[in-house]
Amino acid sequence: MLDEAKALDAADPLRAYRDQFDLPEGVIYLDGNSLGALPKRTRGRLQQVVDTEWGDGLIRSWNSADWIGTPQRIGAKIAPLIGAQSHEVIACDSVSVNLTKLIGAALKMRPGRTVILSEPGNFPTDLYMIQGLAGQGMAEQRLAHRDQIIEGLNEDVALLMLTHVHYKTGAMFDMAALTKAAHDAGALVLWDLSHSGGAVPVDLNECDADFAVGCGYKYLNGGPGAPAYAYVAERHHETFQQPITGWMGHARPFAFSDEYEPAEGVSRMLAGTPPILAMAALESGVELMAEIGMEPLVAKSRALSEFFRTAMAEHCPQMEPVSPAHPTQRGSQLSYYHPEAYAICQALIARGIIGDFRDPDVLRFGFAPAYVSFEDAGKAVAALKEILETGAWDRPEFKQRAAVT
Ligand SMILES: *Cc1c(COP(=O)(O)O)cnc(C)c1O
């Protein structure tokens, strides 16, 4: 298995990019789907922003370093990764906050309709944001199982809101088909790309999607708590209105007018002042992913996860696969059930192999294609085989739950 892995690494066109990331010695990092690794260039970029732009430039840097244009500039760099035009994407706030803005926009665009349709087991924050607006009397939540979404669409539905790649199982929705079904029912569509952007092929324009949001700290390597991004299809730029109408989304923020007047296009997604240090780290991560380009990232992701899946089936049959077997039907991750998933995950971490655990019994491995090698994947399977065969996971310290799992 390890010989095969080394041969695959030798032939990997992305192998040089691993050196662009600062990965600690002795760590095999299979959790880039939760927090992307640190690009080496981000250190220097942050240093420069702190020392030169903030330290020396002070408030002048809003203009001289174009701090003010950062949300649109980063959005334009994310756009080609998700099949959008550069003026349709903006970097701002968190996924959670952007969801609320776009749900609000959709409700306004579909008067008389109040239902937001999603699936049970969607990423919690996505459902919580619907529930928050429901609590304000603005929306109604409807959940339909993933194979019954189309039946859940009717003339009450304002918005179909789904996560493209499921965070726990890695299963991927057919974006084109579901977008069309929602449009046929008169609803708008919002895709959460948190586990897709930078990892799987996404073509928002081709699918005719209305809205999307995505995460900056996963496959885009923007740093812990990095700002998120949002997409609004060009055809909605004239009409959409989002409810968090802060001054940065005003047509002329520095006119200090008493009356809100939305900025042109996707810029009206902005609410408050962009966090420049966090934005600088995000921009650095996004630039690296854009340099590599989606096609090689997708090819590597599929090859890597297939290598891992095949090796797991042979060497760790005790682990029950959760994710779809076919690489075009899943994200860049593989999940497995095991009743002792938490302790097994801790035993792996004790050996420097970082995957993650999702309650109650799922072990999840992410394959960030820019920096994970086939050898990493092979070594992880070998360690897991040893842990399972020797029962090395069965120790009290591996069963102690930490605050963040
Ligand atoms: C990671 C993730 C989020 C994160 O939301 P934040 O508000 O940015 O913390 C949202 N949705 C999905 C599907 C995610 O995977």
Tab-separated table of C-alpha atoms and ligand atoms in Angstrom:
chain	number	residue	atom	x	y	z
A	1	MET	CA	0.000	0.000	0.000
A	2	LEU	CA	2.761	2.491	0.912
A	3	ASP	CA	4.773	1.665	-2.224
A	4	GLU	CA	1.738	2.336	-4.352
A	5	ALA	CA	1.172	5.607	-2.444
A	6	LYS	CA	4.750	6.738	-3.090
A	7	ALA	CA	4.410	5.982	-6.798
A	8	LEU	CA	1.168	8.006	-6.938
A	9	ASP	CA	2.865	10.905	-5.126
A	10	ALA	CA	5.756	10.848	-7.582
A	11	ALA	CA	3.283	11.238	-10.461
A	12	ASP	CA	1.118	13.871	-8.697
A	13	PRO	CA	1.121	17.199	-10.575
A	14	LEU	CA	0.253	19.027	-7.317
A	15	ARG	CA	3.089	17.539	-5.251
A	16	ALA	CA	5.069	20.799	-5.301
A	17	TYR	CA	2.207	22.689	-3.622
A	18	ARG	CA	2.560	20.771	-0.373
A	19	ASP	CA	5.652	22.846	0.294
A	20	GLN	CA	3.532	26.011	0.104
A	21	PHE	CA	1.889	24.990	3.387
A	22	ASP	CA	3.313	25.006	6.864
A	23	LEU	CA	2.438	21.546	8.145
A	24	PRO	CA	4.019	20.508	11.444
A	25	GLU	CA	6.583	17.703	11.342
A	26	GLY	CA	5.079	14.311	12.124
A	27	VAL	CA	1.478	15.374	11.510
A	28	ILE	CA	-0.800	13.860	8.896
A	29	TYR	CA	-3.562	16.380	8.454
A	30	LEU	CA	-6.874	14.965	7.283
A	31	ASP	CA	-9.027	17.762	8.670
A	32	GLY	CA	-8.617	20.502	6.073
A	33	ASN	CA	-12.379	20.281	5.589
A	34	SER	CA	-12.788	21.745	9.103
A	35	LEU	CA	-9.823	24.119	9.292
A	36	GLY	CA	-7.528	24.483	6.296
A	37	ALA	CA	-3.752	24.429	6.817
A	38	LEU	CA	-1.595	27.560	7.027
A	39	PRO	CA	-0.169	28.718	3.676
A	40	LYS	CA	3.449	29.790	4.271
A	41	ARG	CA	2.838	33.021	2.353
A	42	THR	CA	0.098	34.050	4.806
A	43	ARG	CA	2.674	34.725	7.542
A	44	GLY	CA	4.468	37.296	5.416
A	45	ARG	CA	1.223	38.791	4.172
A	46	LEU	CA	-0.096	39.313	7.697
A	47	GLN	CA	3.224	40.742	8.808
A	48	GLN	CA	3.097	43.239	5.953
A	49	VAL	CA	-0.496	44.254	6.638
A	50	VAL	CA	0.252	44.743	10.330
A	51	ASP	CA	3.618	46.516	9.968
A	52	THR	CA	3.191	48.524	6.794
A	53	GLU	CA	-0.482	48.980	6.107
A	54	TRP	CA	-1.707	49.349	9.681
A	55	GLY	CA	1.474	50.402	11.471
A	56	ASP	CA	2.732	52.965	8.951
A	57	GLY	CA	-0.262	53.647	6.739
A	58	LEU	CA	-2.795	53.930	9.553
A	59	ILE	CA	-6.173	55.166	8.363
A	60	ARG	CA	-4.703	56.177	4.993
A	61	SER	CA	-4.541	52.466	4.090
A	62	TRP	CA	-8.296	52.340	3.509
A	63	ASN	CA	-7.407	54.076	0.254
A	64	SER	CA	-3.676	53.554	-0.309
A	65	ALA	CA	-3.794	49.793	0.352
A	66	ASP	CA	-7.354	49.534	-0.976
A	67	TRP	CA	-8.659	48.064	2.269
A	68	ILE	CA	-12.055	49.374	1.263
A	69	GLY	CA	-12.117	47.235	-1.897
A	70	THR	CA	-11.099	44.013	-0.133
A	71	PRO	CA	-14.527	42.296	0.004
A	72	GLN	CA	-15.125	42.687	-3.750
A	73	ARG	CA	-11.484	41.925	-4.640
A	74	ILE	CA	-11.486	38.624	-2.733
A	75	GLY	CA	-14.938	37.792	-4.097
A	76	ALA	CA	-13.609	38.185	-7.632
A	77	LYS	CA	-10.777	35.758	-6.848
A	78	ILE	CA	-13.200	33.175	-5.409
A	79	ALA	CA	-15.611	33.487	-8.357
A	80	PRO	CA	-13.759	31.245	-10.859
A	81	LEU	CA	-13.543	28.495	-8.222
A	82	ILE	CA	-17.346	28.277	-8.062
A	83	GLY	CA	-18.423	29.031	-11.620
A	84	ALA	CA	-19.466	32.637	-10.996
A	85	GLN	CA	-18.672	35.984	-12.593
A	86	SER	CA	-16.274	38.162	-10.661
A	87	HIS	CA	-18.902	40.772	-9.748
A	88	GLU	CA	-21.307	38.154	-8.359
A	89	VAL	CA	-19.225	37.162	-5.314
A	90	ILE	CA	-18.218	39.083	-2.197
A	91	ALA	CA	-16.268	38.130	0.939
A	92	CYS	CA	-17.902	39.200	4.191
A	93	ASP	CA	-19.202	38.164	7.602
A	94	SER	CA	-19.734	34.503	8.509
A	95	VAL	CA	-21.700	31.884	6.618
A	96	SER	CA	-24.349	32.141	9.336
A	97	VAL	CA	-24.865	35.886	8.899
A	98	ASN	CA	-24.812	35.651	5.100
A	99	LEU	CA	-27.487	32.943	5.255
A	100	THR	CA	-29.757	35.262	7.206
A	101	LYS	CA	-29.219	38.072	4.701
A	102	LEU	CA	-30.026	35.856	1.721
A	103	ILE	CA	-33.004	34.117	3.316
A	104	GLY	CA	-34.366	37.587	4.037
A	105	ALA	CA	-33.707	38.633	0.426
A	106	ALA	CA	-35.483	35.550	-0.924
A	107	LEU	CA	-38.553	36.079	1.278
A	108	LYS	CA	-38.827	39.633	0.005
A	109	MET	CA	-38.585	38.437	-3.613
A	110	ARG	CA	-41.348	35.847	-3.198
A	111	PRO	CA	-44.201	37.740	-1.513
A	112	GLY	CA	-46.953	35.469	-0.237
A	113	ARG	CA	-44.524	32.566	0.200
A	114	THR	CA	-42.973	31.970	3.625
A	115	VAL	CA	-41.546	28.440	3.584
A	116	ILE	CA	-37.800	27.804	3.557
A	117	LEU	CA	-37.257	24.197	2.496
A	118	SER	CA	-34.178	22.304	3.652
A	119	GLU	CA	-33.194	18.821	4.794
A	120	PRO	CA	-33.112	17.399	8.321
A	121	GLY	CA	-29.503	16.900	9.377
A	122	ASN	CA	-28.277	19.891	7.383
A	123	PHE	CA	-25.364	21.724	9.016
A	124	PRO	CA	-26.844	23.081	12.271
A	125	THR	CA	-26.233	26.777	11.676
A	126	ASP	CA	-28.143	26.602	8.385
A	127	LEU	CA	-31.244	25.310	10.143
A	128	TYR	CA	-30.762	27.622	13.112
A	129	MET	CA	-30.773	30.667	10.829
A	130	ILE	CA	-34.125	29.588	9.379
A	131	GLN	CA	-35.415	29.060	12.910
A	132	GLY	CA	-34.196	32.481	13.978
A	133	LEU	CA	-36.219	34.148	11.228
A	134	ALA	CA	-39.172	31.872	11.981
A	135	GLY	CA	-38.994	33.144	15.572
A	136	GLN	CA	-39.352	36.684	14.197
A	137	GLY	CA	-42.481	35.578	12.340
A	138	MET	CA	-40.768	36.069	8.985
A	139	ALA	CA	-40.367	32.481	7.798
A	140	GLU	CA	-41.511	28.927	8.227
A	141	GLN	CA	-39.135	25.970	8.233
A	142	ARG	CA	-39.958	22.840	6.224
A	143	LEU	CA	-37.620	19.851	6.185
A	144	ALA	CA	-37.750	17.056	3.614
A	145	HIS	CA	-35.412	14.069	3.426
A	146	ARG	CA	-32.810	14.373	0.736
A	147	ASP	CA	-34.547	11.988	-1.625
A	148	GLN	CA	-37.892	13.753	-1.123
A	149	ILE	CA	-36.851	17.360	-1.690
A	150	ILE	CA	-38.744	17.650	-4.964
A	151	GLU	CA	-41.980	16.462	-3.309
A	152	GLY	CA	-41.449	19.133	-0.649
A	153	LEU	CA	-41.552	21.930	-3.225
A	154	ASN	CA	-44.880	23.673	-3.728
A	155	GLU	CA	-46.366	27.151	-4.080
A	156	ASP	CA	-45.616	27.960	-0.404
A	157	VAL	CA	-41.863	27.600	-0.821
A	158	ALA	CA	-39.949	30.860	-1.192
A	159	LEU	CA	-36.483	29.320	-0.993
A	160	LEU	CA	-34.848	25.920	-1.309
A	161	MET	CA	-31.762	26.081	0.884
A	162	LEU	CA	-29.351	23.153	0.824
A	163	THR	CA	-25.743	22.364	1.618
A	164	HIS	CA	-24.208	21.063	-1.606
A	165	VAL	CA	-21.822	18.587	0.065
A	166	HIS	CA	-23.104	17.217	3.364
A	167	TYR	CA	-20.697	17.994	6.191
A	168	LYS	CA	-21.075	14.627	7.893
A	169	THR	CA	-21.637	12.113	5.105
A	170	GLY	CA	-19.909	13.877	2.214
A	171	ALA	CA	-22.925	13.148	-0.034
A	172	MET	CA	-23.344	15.702	-2.824
A	173	PHE	CA	-26.619	17.025	-4.204
A	174	ASP	CA	-27.260	17.357	-7.933
A	175	MET	CA	-27.128	21.142	-8.030
A	176	ALA	CA	-28.416	21.528	-11.582
A	177	ALA	CA	-31.408	19.205	-11.156
A	178	LEU	CA	-32.539	20.590	-7.797
A	179	THR	CA	-32.111	24.191	-8.879
A	180	LYS	CA	-34.300	23.493	-11.881
A	181	ALA	CA	-36.922	21.720	-9.774
A	182	ALA	CA	-37.079	24.655	-7.371
A	183	HIS	CA	-37.379	27.154	-10.219
A	184	ASP	CA	-40.142	25.045	-11.775
A	185	ALA	CA	-42.003	25.366	-8.474
A	186	GLY	CA	-41.478	29.142	-8.459
A	187	ALA	CA	-38.931	29.083	-5.629
A	188	LEU	CA	-35.443	30.546	-5.394
A	189	VAL	CA	-32.379	28.475	-4.456
A	190	LEU	CA	-29.556	29.090	-1.998
A	191	TRP	CA	-26.579	26.692	-1.991
A	192	ASP	CA	-24.206	26.429	0.955
A	193	LEU	CA	-20.827	25.639	-0.604
A	194	SER	CA	-18.870	25.372	2.651
A	195	HIS	CA	-17.663	21.839	1.862
A	196	SER	CA	-17.530	22.389	-1.896
A	197	GLY	CA	-15.589	25.563	-2.725
A	198	GLY	CA	-11.966	24.628	-3.479
A	199	ALA	CA	-12.683	20.887	-3.402
A	200	VAL	CA	-15.356	19.815	-5.894
A	201	PRO	CA	-16.547	21.175	-9.253
A	202	VAL	CA	-19.166	23.902	-8.778
A	203	ASP	CA	-20.749	25.865	-11.609
A	204	LEU	CA	-23.284	28.278	-10.134
A	205	ASN	CA	-23.869	30.094	-13.431
A	206	GLU	CA	-24.306	26.900	-15.422
A	207	CYS	CA	-26.787	25.585	-12.821
A	208	ASP	CA	-28.657	28.905	-12.846
A	209	ALA	CA	-28.350	29.186	-9.047
A	210	ASP	CA	-29.808	32.291	-7.410
A	211	PHE	CA	-27.737	32.565	-4.236
A	212	ALA	CA	-24.842	30.811	-2.543
A	213	VAL	CA	-22.691	31.139	0.545
A	214	GLY	CA	-19.453	29.410	1.495
A	215	CYS	CA	-16.827	29.124	4.137
A	216	GLY	CA	-13.384	30.776	4.065
A	217	TYR	CA	-11.616	28.634	6.655
A	218	LYS	CA	-12.054	25.160	5.177
A	219	TYR	CA	-10.710	24.340	1.703
A	220	LEU	CA	-9.858	27.992	1.018
A	221	ASN	CA	-7.310	28.007	3.860
A	222	GLY	CA	-8.285	31.487	5.060
A	223	GLY	CA	-7.490	30.882	8.733
A	224	PRO	CA	-9.569	30.143	11.845
A	225	GLY	CA	-12.883	31.987	11.698
A	226	ALA	CA	-12.021	33.494	8.301
A	227	PRO	CA	-14.751	35.619	6.691
A	228	ALA	CA	-17.165	33.769	4.442
A	229	TYR	CA	-18.345	34.580	0.929
A	230	ALA	CA	-21.689	35.114	-0.722
A	231	TYR	CA	-22.885	34.873	-4.313
A	232	VAL	CA	-25.866	36.661	-5.846
A	233	ALA	CA	-26.714	35.908	-9.489
A	234	GLU	CA	-26.349	38.967	-11.685
A	235	ARG	CA	-30.033	38.849	-12.692
A	236	HIS	CA	-30.996	39.653	-9.076
A	237	HIS	CA	-28.557	42.534	-8.615
A	238	GLU	CA	-31.120	45.235	-9.320
A	239	THR	CA	-33.868	43.837	-7.149
A	240	PHE	CA	-32.533	41.931	-4.165
A	241	GLN	CA	-32.812	43.531	-0.744
A	242	GLN	CA	-31.176	42.005	2.294
A	243	PRO	CA	-32.230	42.932	5.821
A	244	ILE	CA	-28.843	43.655	7.459
A	245	THR	CA	-28.580	47.076	5.881
A	246	GLY	CA	-25.353	48.328	7.384
A	247	TRP	CA	-23.438	51.385	6.285
A	248	MET	CA	-20.811	49.450	4.294
A	249	GLY	CA	-23.584	48.171	2.028
A	250	HIS	CA	-24.765	51.741	1.373
A	251	ALA	CA	-24.331	53.281	-2.067
A	252	ARG	CA	-22.219	56.094	-0.521
A	253	PRO	CA	-21.132	55.126	3.003
A	254	PHE	CA	-19.090	58.287	3.426
A	255	ALA	CA	-21.971	60.589	2.612
A	256	PHE	CA	-23.195	59.728	6.149
A	257	SER	CA	-26.774	60.100	5.012
A	258	ASP	CA	-29.717	59.324	7.317
A	259	GLU	CA	-31.386	57.265	4.594
A	260	TYR	CA	-30.246	53.804	3.622
A	261	GLU	CA	-29.692	53.419	-0.091
A	262	PRO	CA	-28.317	50.076	-1.256
A	263	ALA	CA	-25.005	49.879	-3.089
A	264	GLU	CA	-24.929	48.482	-6.620
A	265	GLY	CA	-25.074	44.710	-7.034
A	266	VAL	CA	-23.454	42.243	-4.677
A	267	SER	CA	-21.833	45.080	-2.664
A	268	ARG	CA	-25.138	45.596	-0.878
A	269	MET	CA	-24.445	42.296	0.888
A	270	LEU	CA	-22.000	44.184	3.106
A	271	ALA	CA	-23.087	45.230	6.569
A	272	GLY	CA	-20.248	46.490	8.748
A	273	THR	CA	-16.548	47.259	8.337
A	274	PRO	CA	-14.482	44.399	6.881
A	275	PRO	CA	-12.021	42.798	9.367
A	276	ILE	CA	-8.858	43.658	7.441
A	277	LEU	CA	-6.422	41.314	9.207
A	278	ALA	CA	-8.735	38.334	8.746
A	279	MET	CA	-9.455	39.399	5.168
A	280	ALA	CA	-5.722	39.524	4.410
A	281	ALA	CA	-5.293	35.923	5.554
A	282	LEU	CA	-8.327	34.873	3.535
A	283	GLU	CA	-7.045	36.621	0.423
A	284	SER	CA	-3.700	34.876	0.732
A	285	GLY	CA	-5.371	31.459	1.025
A	286	VAL	CA	-7.743	32.141	-1.853
A	287	GLU	CA	-4.904	33.313	-4.113
A	288	LEU	CA	-3.049	30.065	-3.561
A	289	MET	CA	-6.111	27.976	-4.441
A	290	ALA	CA	-6.803	30.135	-7.491
A	291	GLU	CA	-3.209	29.657	-8.659
A	292	ILE	CA	-3.587	25.882	-8.527
A	293	GLY	CA	-7.008	26.009	-10.224
A	294	MET	CA	-10.067	23.843	-9.739
A	295	GLU	CA	-9.412	21.189	-12.367
A	296	PRO	CA	-6.200	19.757	-10.860
A	297	LEU	CA	-7.648	20.146	-7.348
A	298	VAL	CA	-10.706	18.089	-8.264
A	299	ALA	CA	-8.675	15.410	-10.059
A	300	LYS	CA	-6.335	15.038	-7.088
A	301	SER	CA	-9.190	15.032	-4.580
A	302	ARG	CA	-10.914	12.187	-6.395
A	303	ALA	CA	-7.759	10.113	-6.859
A	304	LEU	CA	-6.735	10.595	-3.236
A	305	SER	CA	-10.093	9.750	-1.713
A	306	GLU	CA	-10.443	6.717	-4.015
A	307	PHE	CA	-7.020	5.486	-2.899
A	308	PHE	CA	-8.061	5.873	0.747
A	309	ARG	CA	-11.481	4.272	0.232
A	310	THR	CA	-10.014	1.197	-1.479
A	311	ALA	CA	-7.285	0.804	1.157
A	312	MET	CA	-9.857	1.143	3.972
A	313	ALA	CA	-12.087	-1.538	2.454
A	314	GLU	CA	-9.121	-3.908	2.334
A	315	HIS	CA	-7.402	-3.122	5.636
A	316	CYS	CA	-10.107	-1.751	7.952
A	317	PRO	CA	-13.325	-3.626	7.121
A	318	GLN	CA	-14.563	-2.940	10.705
A	319	MET	CA	-15.192	0.665	9.651
A	320	GLU	CA	-18.554	0.963	7.922
A	321	PRO	CA	-18.523	3.420	4.989
A	322	VAL	CA	-20.963	6.348	5.220
A	323	SER	CA	-20.009	8.354	2.128
A	324	PRO	CA	-21.067	7.543	-1.435
A	325	ALA	CA	-18.644	5.107	-3.082
A	326	HIS	CA	-18.545	6.978	-6.375
A	327	PRO	CA	-16.157	9.962	-6.309
A	328	THR	CA	-18.409	12.209	-8.422
A	329	GLN	CA	-21.211	11.783	-5.869
A	330	ARG	CA	-19.289	12.973	-2.821
A	331	GLY	CA	-17.134	15.798	-1.556
A	332	SER	CA	-13.431	15.599	-0.781
A	333	GLN	CA	-14.034	13.558	2.349
A	334	LEU	CA	-14.860	10.046	3.515
A	335	SER	CA	-16.775	9.186	6.655
A	336	TYR	CA	-17.122	5.897	8.520
A	337	TYR	CA	-19.349	4.611	11.293
A	338	HIS	CA	-17.927	2.879	14.296
A	339	PRO	CA	-19.557	2.745	17.746
A	340	GLU	CA	-16.195	3.803	19.255
A	341	ALA	CA	-15.521	6.495	16.663
A	342	TYR	CA	-14.622	9.112	19.283
A	343	ALA	CA	-11.954	6.997	21.020
A	344	ILE	CA	-10.554	5.797	17.685
A	345	CYS	CA	-10.265	9.404	16.527
A	346	GLN	CA	-8.365	10.306	19.720
A	347	ALA	CA	-6.050	7.309	19.315
A	348	LEU	CA	-5.267	8.470	15.769
A	349	ILE	CA	-4.616	12.017	16.969
A	350	ALA	CA	-2.216	10.617	19.593
A	351	ARG	CA	-0.249	9.197	16.625
A	352	GLY	CA	-0.231	12.568	14.845
A	353	ILE	CA	-3.021	11.657	12.444
A	354	ILE	CA	-5.680	14.346	12.607
A	355	GLY	CA	-9.116	13.476	11.299
A	356	ASP	CA	-12.296	14.373	13.107
A	357	PHE	CA	-15.287	12.981	14.868
A	358	ARG	CA	-18.901	13.931	14.350
A	359	ASP	CA	-21.458	13.004	16.947
A	360	PRO	CA	-22.477	10.295	17.723
A	361	ASP	CA	-20.430	7.693	15.846
A	362	VAL	CA	-18.874	9.114	12.678
A	363	LEU	CA	-15.169	9.329	11.933
A	364	ARG	CA	-14.444	11.779	9.144
A	365	PHE	CA	-11.350	12.179	6.979
A	366	GLY	CA	-10.924	15.187	4.711
A	367	PHE	CA	-8.567	15.163	1.726
A	368	ALA	CA	-7.533	18.739	1.048
A	369	PRO	CA	-6.053	18.128	-2.389
A	370	ALA	CA	-3.503	20.946	-2.259
A	371	TYR	CA	-1.417	19.466	0.529
A	372	VAL	CA	-2.448	15.910	1.462
A	373	SER	CA	-0.277	13.196	-0.127
A	374	PHE	CA	-1.108	9.627	-1.050
A	375	GLU	CA	1.514	8.585	1.476
A	376	ASP	CA	-0.403	10.496	4.181
A	377	ALA	CA	-3.532	8.584	3.220
A	378	GLY	CA	-1.712	5.225	3.219
A	379	LYS	CA	-0.079	5.867	6.589
A	380	ALA	CA	-3.435	6.850	8.083
A	381	VAL	CA	-5.022	3.579	6.940
A	382	ALA	CA	-2.048	1.595	8.287
A	383	ALA	CA	-2.298	3.318	11.682
A	384	LEU	CA	-6.043	2.804	11.840
A	385	LYS	CA	-5.608	-0.889	11.041
A	386	GLU	CA	-3.138	-1.202	13.901
A	387	ILE	CA	-5.410	0.699	16.323
A	388	LEU	CA	-8.393	-1.475	15.440
A	389	GLU	CA	-6.498	-4.772	15.582
A	390	THR	CA	-4.744	-4.082	18.897
A	391	GLY	CA	-7.661	-2.272	20.567
A	392	ALA	CA	-5.280	0.636	21.257
A	393	TRP	CA	-8.260	3.007	21.275
A	394	ASP	CA	-9.698	1.337	24.385
A	395	ARG	CA	-8.139	3.629	26.995
A	396	PRO	CA	-9.899	6.014	29.355
A	397	GLU	CA	-7.977	9.073	28.125
A	398	PHE	CA	-9.254	8.531	24.573
A	399	LYS	CA	-12.869	8.605	25.792
A	400	GLN	CA	-12.684	11.965	27.558
A	401	ARG	CA	-14.670	14.460	25.461
A	402	ALA	CA	-13.151	17.895	24.836
A	403	ALA	CA	-15.252	21.057	24.333
A	404	VAL	CA	-14.639	21.153	20.576
A	405	THR	CA	-14.926	17.735	18.924
B	1	LIG	C1	-18.481	25.239	8.256
B	1	LIG	C2	-19.873	25.470	7.821
B	1	LIG	C3	-20.540	26.644	8.156
B	1	LIG	C4	-19.832	27.683	8.997
B	1	LIG	O1	-20.598	28.764	9.319
B	1	LIG	P1	-19.940	30.029	10.044
B	1	LIG	O2	-21.099	30.851	10.395
B	1	LIG	O3	-19.055	30.697	9.030
B	1	LIG	O4	-19.169	29.527	11.205
B	1	LIG	C5	-21.823	26.832	7.685
B	1	LIG	N1	-22.438	25.886	6.940
B	1	LIG	C6	-21.814	24.729	6.614
B	1	LIG	C7	-22.515	23.727	5.769
B	1	LIG	C8	-20.534	24.483	7.055
B	1	LIG	O5	-19.931	23.345	6.748
